[in-house]
CSV table of C-alpha atoms in Angstrom, one decimal:
chain,number,residue,atom,x,y,z
U,774,SER,CA,23.6,-10.1,-17.2
U,775,PRO,CA,20.4,-12.1,-16.4
U,776,VAL,CA,18.2,-9.5,-18.2
U,777,ARG,CA,19.7,-10.9,-21.4
U,778,SER,CA,19.1,-14.4,-20.4
U,779,HIS,CA,16.8,-16.4,-22.6
U,780,CYS,CA,15.2,-17.9,-19.5
U,781,ILE,CA,13.4,-14.6,-19.0
U,782,PRO,CA,10.8,-13.6,-21.7
U,783,SER,CA,11.6,-10.5,-23.7
U,784,ALA,CA,8.5,-8.7,-22.5
U,785,LEU,CA,9.6,-8.9,-18.9
U,786,ARG,CA,13.2,-8.2,-19.8
U,787,ARG,CA,12.3,-4.8,-21.2
U,788,ILE,CA,10.4,-3.9,-18.1
U,789,LEU,CA,13.2,-5.0,-15.8
U,790,ALA,CA,15.7,-3.0,-17.9
U,791,SER,CA,14.0,0.2,-16.8
U,792,PHE,CA,15.5,-0.3,-13.3
U,793,ARG,CA,19.1,-0.5,-14.5
U,794,PRO,CA,20.0,3.1,-13.5
U,795,CYS,CA,19.0,2.3,-9.8
U,796,PHE,CA,21.8,-0.3,-9.3
U,797,THR,CA,25.4,-1.1,-9.9
U,798,ARG,CA,26.0,-3.7,-12.6
U,799,PRO,CA,26.3,-6.6,-10.1
U,800,GLY,CA,23.4,-5.2,-8.0
U,801,PHE,CA,21.2,-5.1,-11.1
U,802,THR,CA,22.0,-8.8,-11.6
U,803,HIS,CA,20.9,-9.7,-8.1
U,804,PHE,CA,17.7,-7.5,-8.4
U,805,VAL,CA,16.6,-9.3,-11.6
U,806,ALA,CA,17.2,-12.7,-10.1
U,807,LEU,CA,15.4,-12.0,-6.8
U,808,VAL,CA,12.4,-10.3,-8.4
U,809,THR,CA,11.9,-13.1,-11.0
U,810,GLY,CA,12.5,-15.7,-8.3
U,811,TRP,CA,9.9,-14.1,-6.0
U,812,ILE,CA,7.3,-14.2,-8.9
U,813,LEU,CA,8.1,-17.8,-9.8
U,814,LEU,CA,8.2,-19.3,-6.3
U,815,PRO,CA,5.0,-20.9,-5.0
U,816,GLY,CA,4.6,-21.7,-1.3
U,817,ARG,CA,6.6,-20.1,1.5
U,818,HIS,CA,8.8,-17.2,0.3
U,819,THR,CA,12.0,-17.3,2.4
U,820,VAL,CA,15.0,-15.7,0.8
U,821,SER,CA,16.8,-19.0,0.5
U,822,ARG,CA,13.9,-20.6,-1.4
U,823,VAL,CA,13.7,-17.5,-3.7
U,824,ILE,CA,17.4,-17.9,-4.5
U,825,GLN,CA,16.7,-21.5,-5.5
U,826,ALA,CA,13.8,-20.5,-7.7
U,827,ALA,CA,15.6,-17.6,-9.5
U,828,PRO,CA,16.2,-18.2,-13.2
U,829,GLY,CA,19.4,-17.4,-15.1
U,830,PRO,CA,23.0,-18.2,-14.2
U,831,LYS,CA,23.5,-19.3,-10.6
U,832,ARG,CA,25.6,-17.2,-8.2
U,833,HIS,CA,26.8,-17.9,-4.7
U,834,PHE,CA,24.0,-17.6,-2.3
U,835,ALA,CA,26.0,-15.2,-0.1
U,836,SER,CA,26.1,-12.6,-2.8
U,837,ARG,CA,22.2,-12.5,-2.9
U,838,TYR,CA,22.1,-12.1,0.9
U,839,ARG,CA,24.7,-9.3,0.7
U,840,PHE,CA,22.6,-7.5,-1.9
U,841,LEU,CA,19.8,-7.2,0.6
U,842,ALA,CA,21.9,-6.7,3.8
U,843,ARG,CA,24.7,-4.4,2.4
U,844,GLY,CA,23.7,-3.2,-1.0
U,845,ARG,CA,23.9,0.5,-1.5
U,846,TRP,CA,20.8,1.0,-3.5
U,847,CYS,CA,18.1,3.5,-2.7
U,848,VAL,CA,14.5,2.2,-2.2
U,849,ASP,CA,13.1,5.6,-3.1
U,850,ALA,CA,14.9,5.6,-6.4
U,851,VAL,CA,13.3,2.2,-7.3
U,852,GLY,CA,9.9,3.6,-6.3
U,853,GLN,CA,10.5,6.6,-8.6
U,854,MET,CA,11.3,4.4,-11.5
U,855,LEU,CA,8.2,2.3,-10.8
U,856,PHE,CA,6.1,5.6,-10.7
U,857,ARG,CA,7.5,6.5,-14.1
U,858,LEU,CA,6.4,3.1,-15.5
U,859,LEU,CA,2.9,3.6,-14.2
U,860,LEU,CA,2.4,7.2,-15.4
U,861,ARG,CA,1.0,6.1,-18.8
U,862,TRP,CA,-2.0,4.5,-17.1
U,863,LEU,CA,-2.5,7.2,-14.4
U,864,PRO,CA,-5.2,9.8,-14.9
U,865,GLY,CA,-4.8,13.6,-14.8
U,866,GLU,CA,-5.6,13.6,-11.1
U,867,ILE,CA,-3.6,10.8,-9.4
U,868,VAL,CA,-5.2,9.2,-6.4
U,869,ALA,CA,-2.7,8.2,-3.7
U,870,ILE,CA,-3.5,6.0,-0.7
U,871,VAL,CA,-1.6,5.9,2.5
U,872,ASP,CA,-2.0,3.2,5.2
U,873,ASP,CA,0.1,1.0,7.4
U,874,THR,CA,0.3,-2.8,7.8
U,875,LEU,CA,1.7,-5.2,10.3
U,876,CYS,CA,3.9,-8.1,9.1
U,877,HIS,CA,3.9,-10.8,11.8
U,878,LYS,CA,7.3,-12.1,12.7
U,879,GLY,CA,8.8,-14.5,15.2
U,880,GLY,CA,12.1,-14.2,17.1
U,881,PRO,CA,13.1,-11.4,19.5
U,882,HIS,CA,16.4,-10.6,17.7
U,883,LEU,CA,14.9,-9.1,14.5
U,884,PHE,CA,15.8,-5.5,13.9
U,885,GLY,CA,12.9,-3.1,14.1
U,886,ALA,CA,10.4,-5.6,15.3
U,887,GLY,CA,8.1,-4.9,18.3
U,888,MET,CA,4.6,-5.2,19.6
U,889,HIS,CA,2.1,-3.2,17.5
U,890,HIS,CA,-1.7,-2.9,17.4
U,891,ASP,CA,-3.0,-5.7,15.2
U,892,ALA,CA,-6.1,-4.3,13.5
U,893,SER,CA,-7.0,-7.5,11.7
U,894,ARG,CA,-7.3,-9.5,14.9
U,895,SER,CA,-9.0,-6.7,17.0
U,896,ALA,CA,-12.7,-6.2,17.4
U,897,TYR,CA,-14.3,-2.8,17.6
U,898,GLY,CA,-17.6,-3.7,19.3
U,899,TRP,CA,-19.7,-4.0,16.2
U,900,GLY,CA,-22.0,-7.0,17.0
U,901,GLY,CA,-19.8,-8.1,19.9
U,902,ARG,CA,-17.5,-7.0,22.7
U,903,ALA,CA,-14.6,-4.7,21.8
U,904,ARG,CA,-11.1,-5.9,22.3
U,905,ARG,CA,-7.6,-4.7,21.2
U,906,VAL,CA,-5.0,-7.2,20.2
U,907,PHE,CA,-1.2,-6.6,19.9
U,908,SER,CA,1.1,-8.8,17.8
U,909,PHE,CA,4.9,-8.9,17.3
U,910,GLY,CA,6.4,-8.0,14.0
U,911,HIS,CA,7.3,-5.1,11.6
U,912,GLN,CA,4.9,-2.3,10.9
U,913,TRP,CA,5.2,-0.5,7.6
U,914,VAL,CA,3.8,2.8,6.4
U,915,LEU,CA,2.9,2.5,2.7
U,916,LEU,CA,2.1,5.1,0.1
U,917,SER,CA,0.5,3.8,-3.1
U,918,VAL,CA,-0.9,5.1,-6.4
U,919,ARG,CA,-4.2,3.8,-7.7
U,920,VAL,CA,-4.2,2.6,-11.3
U,921,PRO,CA,-7.6,2.3,-13.0
U,922,CYS,CA,-8.5,-1.0,-14.5
U,923,PRO,CA,-8.8,-0.9,-18.4
U,924,TRP,CA,-11.5,-3.7,-18.2
U,925,ASN,CA,-13.5,-1.9,-15.5
U,926,PRO,CA,-13.2,1.9,-15.1
U,927,ASP,CA,-15.0,1.7,-11.7
U,928,ARG,CA,-12.3,-0.5,-10.2
U,929,GLY,CA,-8.6,0.1,-9.6
U,930,TRP,CA,-5.5,-1.4,-8.2
U,931,ALA,CA,-3.3,0.2,-5.5
U,932,LEU,CA,0.4,-0.3,-6.2
U,933,PRO,CA,2.7,0.7,-3.3
U,934,ILE,CA,5.7,2.7,-4.4
U,935,LEU,CA,7.1,4.3,-1.2
U,936,PHE,CA,7.8,2.6,2.1
U,937,ARG,CA,8.9,3.4,5.6
U,938,LEU,CA,9.5,1.1,8.6
U,939,TYR,CA,7.8,2.3,11.8
U,940,ARG,CA,9.5,1.7,15.1
U,941,ASN,CA,7.6,2.3,18.3
U,942,ARG,CA,8.7,4.9,20.8
U,943,LYS,CA,10.1,2.4,23.4
U,944,LEU,CA,12.5,0.6,21.0
U,945,SER,CA,13.8,3.4,18.7
U,946,PRO,CA,16.4,6.0,19.7
U,947,LYS,CA,14.8,9.2,20.8
U,948,ALA,CA,16.4,11.2,18.0
U,949,GLU,CA,15.2,8.7,15.3
U,950,TYR,CA,11.6,8.3,16.5
U,951,GLN,CA,8.8,9.4,14.1
U,952,LYS,CA,5.1,8.9,14.3
U,953,ARG,CA,3.3,7.1,11.6
U,954,SER,CA,1.7,10.4,10.5
U,955,GLU,CA,5.1,12.0,10.3
U,956,LEU,CA,6.4,9.1,8.1
U,957,ALA,CA,3.3,9.5,5.9
U,958,ALA,CA,4.0,13.3,5.5
U,959,ALA,CA,7.6,12.5,4.5
U,960,LEU,CA,6.5,10.0,1.9
U,961,LEU,CA,4.0,12.5,0.5
U,962,ASP,CA,6.7,15.1,0.2
U,963,VAL,CA,8.8,12.7,-1.8
U,964,LEU,CA,5.9,11.8,-4.2
U,965,THR,CA,5.0,15.4,-4.7
U,966,GLY,CA,8.5,16.0,-5.9
U,967,TRP,CA,8.0,13.4,-8.7
U,968,LEU,CA,4.7,14.9,-10.0
U,969,PRO,CA,4.8,16.2,-13.6
U,970,GLU,CA,3.6,19.8,-14.0
U,971,ASP,CA,0.3,18.7,-15.7
U,972,ARG,CA,-0.8,16.3,-12.9
U,973,ARG,CA,-2.5,16.8,-9.6
U,974,LEU,CA,-2.5,14.5,-6.6
U,975,HIS,CA,-5.4,13.5,-4.4
U,976,LEU,CA,-4.5,11.7,-1.1
U,977,THR,CA,-6.8,9.6,1.0
U,978,GLY,CA,-6.3,7.7,4.2
U,979,ASP,CA,-8.0,6.6,7.4
U,980,ARG,CA,-8.5,8.5,10.6
U,981,GLU,CA,-4.8,8.2,11.7
U,982,TYR,CA,-3.6,10.1,8.7
U,983,ALA,CA,-6.5,12.6,8.6
U,984,CYS,CA,-4.6,14.8,11.1
U,985,GLN,CA,-2.8,18.1,11.2
U,986,THR,CA,0.6,16.5,10.6
U,987,VAL,CA,-0.4,15.5,7.1
U,988,VAL,CA,-3.2,18.0,6.2
U,989,ARG,CA,-1.5,21.2,7.3
U,990,THR,CA,1.6,20.5,5.2
U,991,LEU,CA,-0.3,19.8,1.9
U,992,PRO,CA,1.0,21.8,-1.1
U,993,ASP,CA,-1.5,23.6,-3.3
U,994,GLU,CA,-1.5,20.9,-5.9
U,995,VAL,CA,-2.5,18.1,-3.4
U,996,ASP,CA,-5.9,17.6,-1.9
U,997,PHE,CA,-6.9,15.2,0.9
U,998,THR,CA,-10.1,13.2,1.6
U,999,GLY,CA,-10.6,11.3,4.8
U,1000,PRO,CA,-12.9,10.7,7.8
U,1001,MET,CA,-13.7,13.3,10.4
U,1002,PRO,CA,-14.5,12.7,14.1
U,1003,MET,CA,-18.1,13.4,15.1
U,1004,ASP,CA,-17.0,16.0,17.7
U,1005,ALA,CA,-14.8,18.0,15.3
U,1006,ALA,CA,-14.7,21.8,16.0
U,1007,LEU,CA,-16.1,23.5,12.9
U,1008,PHE,CA,-16.1,27.3,12.1
U,1009,LYS,CA,-17.4,29.6,9.5
U,1010,ARG,CA,-14.9,31.3,7.2
U,1011,PRO,CA,-13.9,34.7,8.4
U,1012,GLY,CA,-15.8,37.6,7.0
U,1013,ARG,CA,-14.6,41.2,6.7
U,1014,SER,CA,-11.4,41.9,8.6
U,1015,ARG,CA,-11.6,44.3,11.5
U,1016,PRO,CA,-10.4,47.9,11.0
U,1017,LYS,CA,-7.9,47.4,13.8
U,1018,GLY,CA,-5.9,44.5,15.2
U,1019,ARG,CA,-5.0,41.1,13.7
U,1020,PRO,CA,-7.2,39.8,10.9
U,1021,ARG,CA,-9.6,37.1,11.9
U,1022,ARG,CA,-8.5,33.5,11.2
U,1023,LYS,CA,-11.9,31.8,11.8
U,1024,GLY,CA,-15.5,32.9,12.0
U,1025,GLN,CA,-18.4,31.8,14.2
U,1026,ARG,CA,-18.4,28.4,15.8
U,1027,LEU,CA,-20.7,25.9,14.0
U,1028,PRO,CA,-22.4,22.7,15.2
U,1029,ASN,CA,-20.2,19.7,15.1
U,1030,PRO,CA,-21.1,16.7,12.9
U,1031,ARG,CA,-22.8,14.8,15.7
U,1032,ARG,CA,-25.3,17.6,16.3
U,1033,ASN,CA,-25.9,17.9,12.6
U,1034,ALA,CA,-26.5,14.2,12.3
U,1035,ALA,CA,-29.1,14.4,15.2
U,1036,HIS,CA,-31.0,17.2,13.4
U,1037,LYS,CA,-33.9,15.8,11.4
U,1038,ARG,CA,-34.6,18.9,9.4
U,1039,ARG,CA,-31.0,19.8,8.4
U,1040,GLY,CA,-31.7,19.6,4.6
U,1041,TRP,CA,-30.7,16.0,4.1
U,1042,CYS,CA,-30.5,14.8,0.4
U,1043,ARG,CA,-30.6,11.3,-0.9
U,1044,ILE,CA,-27.3,10.0,-2.3
U,1045,SER,CA,-26.8,7.1,-4.7
U,1046,ALA,CA,-23.2,6.1,-5.1
U,1047,THR,CA,-21.2,3.0,-5.9
U,1048,LEU,CA,-19.0,2.2,-2.8
U,1049,TYR,CA,-16.8,-0.9,-2.5
U,1050,GLY,CA,-18.3,-2.3,-5.7
U,1051,GLU,CA,-21.9,-2.1,-4.5
U,1052,PRO,CA,-24.7,0.5,-5.1
U,1053,VAL,CA,-25.5,2.3,-1.8
U,1054,LYS,CA,-28.2,4.7,-0.9
U,1055,LEU,CA,-27.6,7.1,1.9
U,1056,LEU,CA,-28.8,10.4,3.4
U,1057,GLY,CA,-26.2,13.1,3.1
U,1058,TRP,CA,-25.6,16.7,4.3
U,1059,SER,CA,-22.6,18.9,3.4
U,1060,ARG,CA,-21.2,22.3,4.1
U,1061,VAL,CA,-18.1,24.3,3.3
U,1062,CYS,CA,-16.4,25.6,6.4
U,1063,LEU,CA,-13.1,25.6,8.4
U,1064,TRP,CA,-11.7,22.7,10.4
U,1065,TYR,CA,-9.2,25.0,12.0
U,1066,THR,CA,-7.6,22.4,14.3
U,1067,VAL,CA,-6.5,20.3,11.3
U,1068,ALA,CA,-6.6,22.3,8.1
U,1069,ARG,CA,-6.1,25.8,9.5
U,1070,SER,CA,-7.5,28.4,7.1
U,1071,ARG,CA,-7.8,26.0,4.2
U,1072,PRO,CA,-11.6,25.6,3.5
U,1073,VAL,CA,-12.9,22.0,3.6
U,1074,ARG,CA,-16.2,20.4,2.5
U,1075,VAL,CA,-17.7,18.5,5.4
U,1076,VAL,CA,-20.0,15.5,4.6
U,1077,VAL,CA,-22.2,13.8,7.2
U,1078,THR,CA,-24.0,10.6,6.1
U,1079,LYS,CA,-26.8,8.5,7.7
U,1080,ASP,CA,-28.2,5.2,6.9
U,1081,PRO,CA,-32.0,5.6,6.0
U,1082,LYS,CA,-32.7,2.3,7.6
U,1083,GLY,CA,-30.7,3.1,10.8
U,1084,ARG,CA,-28.5,0.0,10.6
U,1085,ALA,CA,-25.2,2.0,10.6
U,1086,LYS,CA,-24.1,4.9,12.8
U,1087,PRO,CA,-23.8,8.4,11.2
U,1088,ARG,CA,-20.3,9.2,9.9
U,1089,ALA,CA,-18.5,12.3,8.8
U,1090,TYR,CA,-15.9,13.0,6.1
U,1091,PHE,CA,-14.1,16.0,4.8
U,1092,CYS,CA,-12.3,17.0,1.6
U,1093,THR,CA,-9.9,20.0,1.1
U,1094,ASP,CA,-11.4,20.5,-2.4
U,1095,PRO,CA,-14.7,22.3,-1.7
U,1096,THR,CA,-15.8,22.0,-5.3
U,1097,ARG,CA,-16.3,18.3,-5.1
U,1098,SER,CA,-19.7,16.7,-4.8
U,1099,VAL,CA,-20.8,14.5,-1.9
U,1100,GLU,CA,-20.8,11.4,-4.2
U,1101,GLU,CA,-17.2,12.1,-5.4
U,1102,ILE,CA,-16.0,12.5,-1.8
U,1103,LEU,CA,-17.5,9.2,-0.7
U,1104,GLN,CA,-16.2,7.3,-3.7
U,1105,THR,CA,-12.7,8.7,-3.3
U,1106,TYR,CA,-12.6,7.6,0.3
U,1107,ALA,CA,-13.9,4.2,-0.6
U,1108,GLN,CA,-11.0,3.7,-3.0
U,1109,ARG,CA,-8.8,3.5,0.1
U,1110,TRP,CA,-9.8,-0.2,0.4
U,1111,ASP,CA,-7.7,-1.0,-2.8
U,1112,LEU,CA,-4.5,-0.7,-0.7
U,1113,GLU,CA,-5.9,-3.3,1.8
U,1114,VAL,CA,-6.5,-5.7,-1.1
U,1115,ALA,CA,-2.9,-5.1,-2.3
U,1116,ILE,CA,-1.5,-5.9,1.1
U,1117,ARG,CA,-3.7,-9.0,1.3
U,1118,ASN,CA,-2.5,-10.2,-2.1
U,1119,ALA,CA,1.2,-9.6,-1.2
U,1120,LYS,CA,0.9,-11.5,2.1
U,1121,GLN,CA,-1.0,-14.5,0.7
U,1122,MET,CA,0.6,-14.9,-2.7
U,1123,LEU,CA,4.0,-13.4,-2.5
U,1124,GLY,CA,4.9,-14.2,1.1
U,1125,LEU,CA,5.3,-10.7,2.5
U,1126,GLU,CA,5.6,-12.0,6.0
U,1127,ASP,CA,7.9,-15.0,5.3
U,1128,PRO,CA,11.5,-13.5,5.2
U,1129,GLN,CA,13.3,-13.5,8.5
U,1130,ASN,CA,16.0,-10.9,7.7
U,1131,GLY,CA,18.7,-10.7,10.3
U,1132,PHE,CA,17.4,-13.6,12.3
U,1133,TRP,CA,19.9,-14.6,14.9
U,1134,ARG,CA,20.1,-17.6,17.3
U,1135,ARG,CA,22.2,-17.7,20.4
U,1136,LYS,CA,25.3,-20.0,20.3
U,1137,HIS,CA,24.9,-23.6,21.2
U,1138,GLY,CA,25.3,-24.1,24.9
U,1139,ARG,CA,24.7,-20.4,25.8
U,1140,ARG,CA,21.7,-19.7,28.0
U,1141,SER,CA,19.2,-17.0,27.1
U,1142,ASP,CA,19.1,-13.9,29.1
U,1143,THR,CA,15.7,-14.2,30.9
U,1144,ARG,CA,16.1,-10.8,32.7
U,1145,ARG,CA,15.3,-8.8,29.5
U,1146,PRO,CA,11.8,-9.6,28.3
U,1147,GLY,CA,10.6,-8.5,24.9
U,1148,PRO,CA,12.6,-7.8,21.7
U,1149,HIS,CA,16.3,-7.1,22.0
U,1150,PRO,CA,18.0,-7.1,18.5
U,1151,ARG,CA,21.7,-7.7,18.1
U,1152,GLY,CA,22.7,-4.1,17.5
U,1153,ARG,CA,21.7,-2.9,14.0
U,1154,ARG,CA,22.2,-6.3,12.5
U,1155,GLY,CA,19.8,-6.9,9.6
U,1156,GLU,CA,18.6,-3.3,9.4
U,1157,GLN,CA,19.3,-2.9,5.7
U,1158,ALA,CA,18.0,-6.4,4.9
U,1159,VAL,CA,14.7,-5.5,6.6
U,1160,LYS,CA,14.4,-2.2,4.8
U,1161,HIS,CA,15.2,-3.7,1.4
U,1162,THR,CA,13.2,-6.9,1.4
U,1163,VAL,CA,9.6,-5.6,1.8
U,1164,PRO,CA,10.0,-2.9,-0.9
U,1165,LEU,CA,11.5,-5.6,-3.2
U,1166,ILE,CA,8.4,-7.8,-2.7
U,1167,PHE,CA,6.0,-4.9,-3.5
U,1168,VAL,CA,8.1,-4.1,-6.6
U,1169,ALA,CA,7.5,-7.7,-7.8
U,1170,TYR,CA,3.8,-7.2,-7.1
U,1171,ALA,CA,3.7,-4.0,-9.1
U,1172,LEU,CA,5.8,-5.4,-12.0
U,1173,THR,CA,3.3,-8.3,-12.3
U,1174,PHE,CA,0.5,-5.8,-12.8
U,1175,VAL,CA,2.6,-3.7,-15.3
U,1176,TRP,CA,3.4,-6.8,-17.3
U,1177,TYR,CA,-0.2,-7.8,-17.4
U,1178,LEU,CA,-1.3,-4.4,-18.5
U,1179,ARG,CA,1.1,-4.6,-21.4
U,1180,HIS,CA,0.9,-8.2,-22.5
U,1181,GLY,CA,-1.9,-9.9,-20.6
U,1182,ASN,CA,-5.1,-11.3,-22.2
U,1183,TRP,CA,-7.7,-10.8,-19.5
U,1184,LYS,CA,-10.7,-12.2,-21.5
U,1185,ARG,CA,-8.8,-15.5,-22.2
U,1186,ASP,CA,-7.7,-15.8,-18.5
U,1187,VAL,CA,-11.2,-15.2,-17.2
U,1188,ALA,CA,-12.6,-17.8,-19.6
U,1189,GLU,CA,-9.9,-20.3,-18.6
U,1190,ALA,CA,-10.5,-19.7,-14.9
U,1191,LYS,CA,-14.2,-20.3,-15.3
U,1192,ARG,CA,-13.5,-23.4,-17.3
U,1193,LEU,CA,-11.3,-24.8,-14.5
U,1194,ALA,CA,-13.7,-23.6,-11.8
U,1195,PRO,CA,-17.2,-23.5,-13.3
U,1196,TRP,CA,-18.7,-22.6,-9.9
U,1197,TYR,CA,-17.3,-19.1,-10.4
U,1198,ALA,CA,-20.1,-18.2,-12.8
U,1199,HIS,CA,-20.1,-14.6,-11.7
U,1200,LYS,CA,-16.4,-14.0,-12.5
U,1201,ARG,CA,-16.0,-11.1,-15.0
U,1202,GLU,CA,-12.6,-9.7,-14.2
U,1203,PRO,CA,-9.1,-11.2,-13.6
U,1204,ALA,CA,-7.8,-11.3,-10.0
U,1205,PHE,CA,-4.2,-10.9,-9.0
U,1206,ALA,CA,-3.9,-14.7,-8.9
U,1207,ASP,CA,-4.8,-14.8,-12.6
U,1208,MET,CA,-2.2,-12.2,-13.4
U,1209,LEU,CA,0.5,-14.0,-11.4
U,1210,ALA,CA,-0.4,-17.3,-13.0
U,1211,ALA,CA,-0.2,-15.8,-16.5
U,1212,LEU,CA,3.3,-14.3,-15.8
U,1213,ARG,CA,4.5,-17.6,-14.2
U,1214,ARG,CA,3.4,-19.5,-17.3
U,1215,ASP,CA,5.3,-17.1,-19.5
U,1216,LEU,CA,8.4,-17.5,-17.4
U,1217,TRP,CA,8.2,-21.3,-17.3
U,1218,ALA,CA,7.6,-21.5,-21.1
U,1219,ALA,CA,10.8,-19.4,-21.6
U,1220,ARG,CA,12.7,-21.7,-19.3
U,1221,LEU,CA,11.4,-24.9,-20.9
U,1222,SER,CA,12.3,-23.7,-24.4
U,1223,GLN,CA,15.9,-23.5,-23.3
U,1224,ASP,CA,16.1,-26.9,-21.7
U,1225,PRO,CA,17.5,-29.4,-24.3
U,1226,ASP,CA,15.7,-32.3,-22.6
U,1227,ALA,CA,12.3,-30.6,-22.8
U,1228,SER,CA,12.7,-28.8,-26.2
U,1229,ALA,CA,11.0,-31.6,-28.1
U,1230,HIS,CA,8.0,-31.5,-25.8
U,1231,SER,CA,7.9,-27.8,-25.0
U,1232,GLN,CA,4.6,-27.1,-26.7
U,1233,LYS,CA,2.9,-30.0,-24.9
U,1234,LEU,CA,4.4,-28.9,-21.6
U,1235,ALA,CA,3.4,-25.3,-22.1
U,1236,ARG,CA,-0.2,-26.4,-22.6
U,1237,ILE,CA,-0.5,-28.1,-19.2
U,1238,LEU,CA,1.3,-25.5,-17.1
U,1239,PRO,CA,-1.0,-24.5,-14.2
C-alpha cells in the first residue's frame, strides 16, 4: 500500500490512513496516489499529469482513470471522514458556508456542462453599466465548515466537505432536476446528521440561499444568517389568540427595510465591527419580527445598515437567532467570503478547472453535427469521473490545511517568505501558498531520502527546495 511507502512522510501517512474505511483496498491505493500527486504537481493539473507526479509504486494509468470513472466510493463518506478530522479545531457553534462556483470548461461533449451565469465576469452597475455574462462549464454547490486560525482568532479558513453538481433545467432530465437551493438544503440535511450532540450549526449564504427552500427546513439546532431584500414583507409576532377560529400566524404588517432605511429618526445606533479584516463604522437598526414568506412563524432579527458617509446603499440582513447582536450578525455574514477565498485558491494553485473528465472527440473523418447547437454529451459518459474529481481536489486542499495545523511552523514560514520577498513587509500570517509549499517540501524531502543517487546530498538538496 502506498500509505506505507517511505516516499510519503509519516505525518501525512497518518492523516491519509483515516480515509481507509471509505475505499476498498485497491481504491485506497489510488486515492492516496492521486491526492499526493495533486499536492505535489505544479502547473496545469490534468489527470494524466497528476498520475505522473504521484509518488509510490507506479500502476497502469488506466487503473487511476477507472478509479475516477467507475470507482464505487461515496463522496459523502469521504466528506464525513474529513469533518471528523476537523472537529478538534471547530468551536462549539460550527459556522457552515454554502455557495456555488462555476468551473470553466471547453468541449460540448462533457457530461453535466452547460451555460451558467458567470458572476466573476459580470458587472452589477456599481460605477459602470450593468451586464450579465454566461460561460460554459460545470457549476457546483459547495457546503463548507469554517475553521478558526490558531494564529489569528479573527480569521478563518473555509474547507468544503460536501458537493453537488448542478445541471440546468434544459439539459437535465425532468425527474432529476433540482434547483441550487434544493441541493443546498439536501447538503445541510446531510451535515446536520453528522453533528455531535454538544455542537450547534450556524449556516450563512448569499441571497440565493436565503430563501424559503433552505430556511423553512432548518432544524432547531441550526440557525441561518443572510441578506434580506429591501422590500421584504415583515410582520409583528401574533399576540393573543382569538377566542374562536384558527390561531393567528402573523401579526400586524410592519414597514419594509427600505422604508426603515429612509426614516431618519428610526433610532439608529453607531456600529463598530471588523468586517472582511477591516474595521468598519456603520449606522444600524434592528428589530425582532416575522418574515413569514421565508421563515414562517420562526422569529428573526432584522438588521438594516447605512453608510454614515452615504457612499454605499442601505442593506438589510436577518438572523434566525433573535438573541444575537447586530455586530455578531454582520460579522457572521462577512465570514461567507472565506469560501470565495477557498475556491480561488483551489482554482489557482490546485487546478480545479483543469481536468477534462469524459472529454470525447469525434472519430477521424467524421463530420460534426452542426444541426445541434450547444452541449450534447455522449450519453452519461464521464458522469462519475466528473462527480469524483472536484471533491478529490477539495479533499487535497483540506488535507493540506489539516497537515499544516498539526505539523506546520507558521512563524518560520512567514519569516522565510519575507526574506525571499522583502517587499511583503506587512505579511503577518501564512497564506495557502505557504502551507502548500511547506507540505511539498516535506514530500520532496521524503522522496529524496529514498533515492540512492541523492542520498549523499539529501540535506543540501532539502535546503534549496523552493
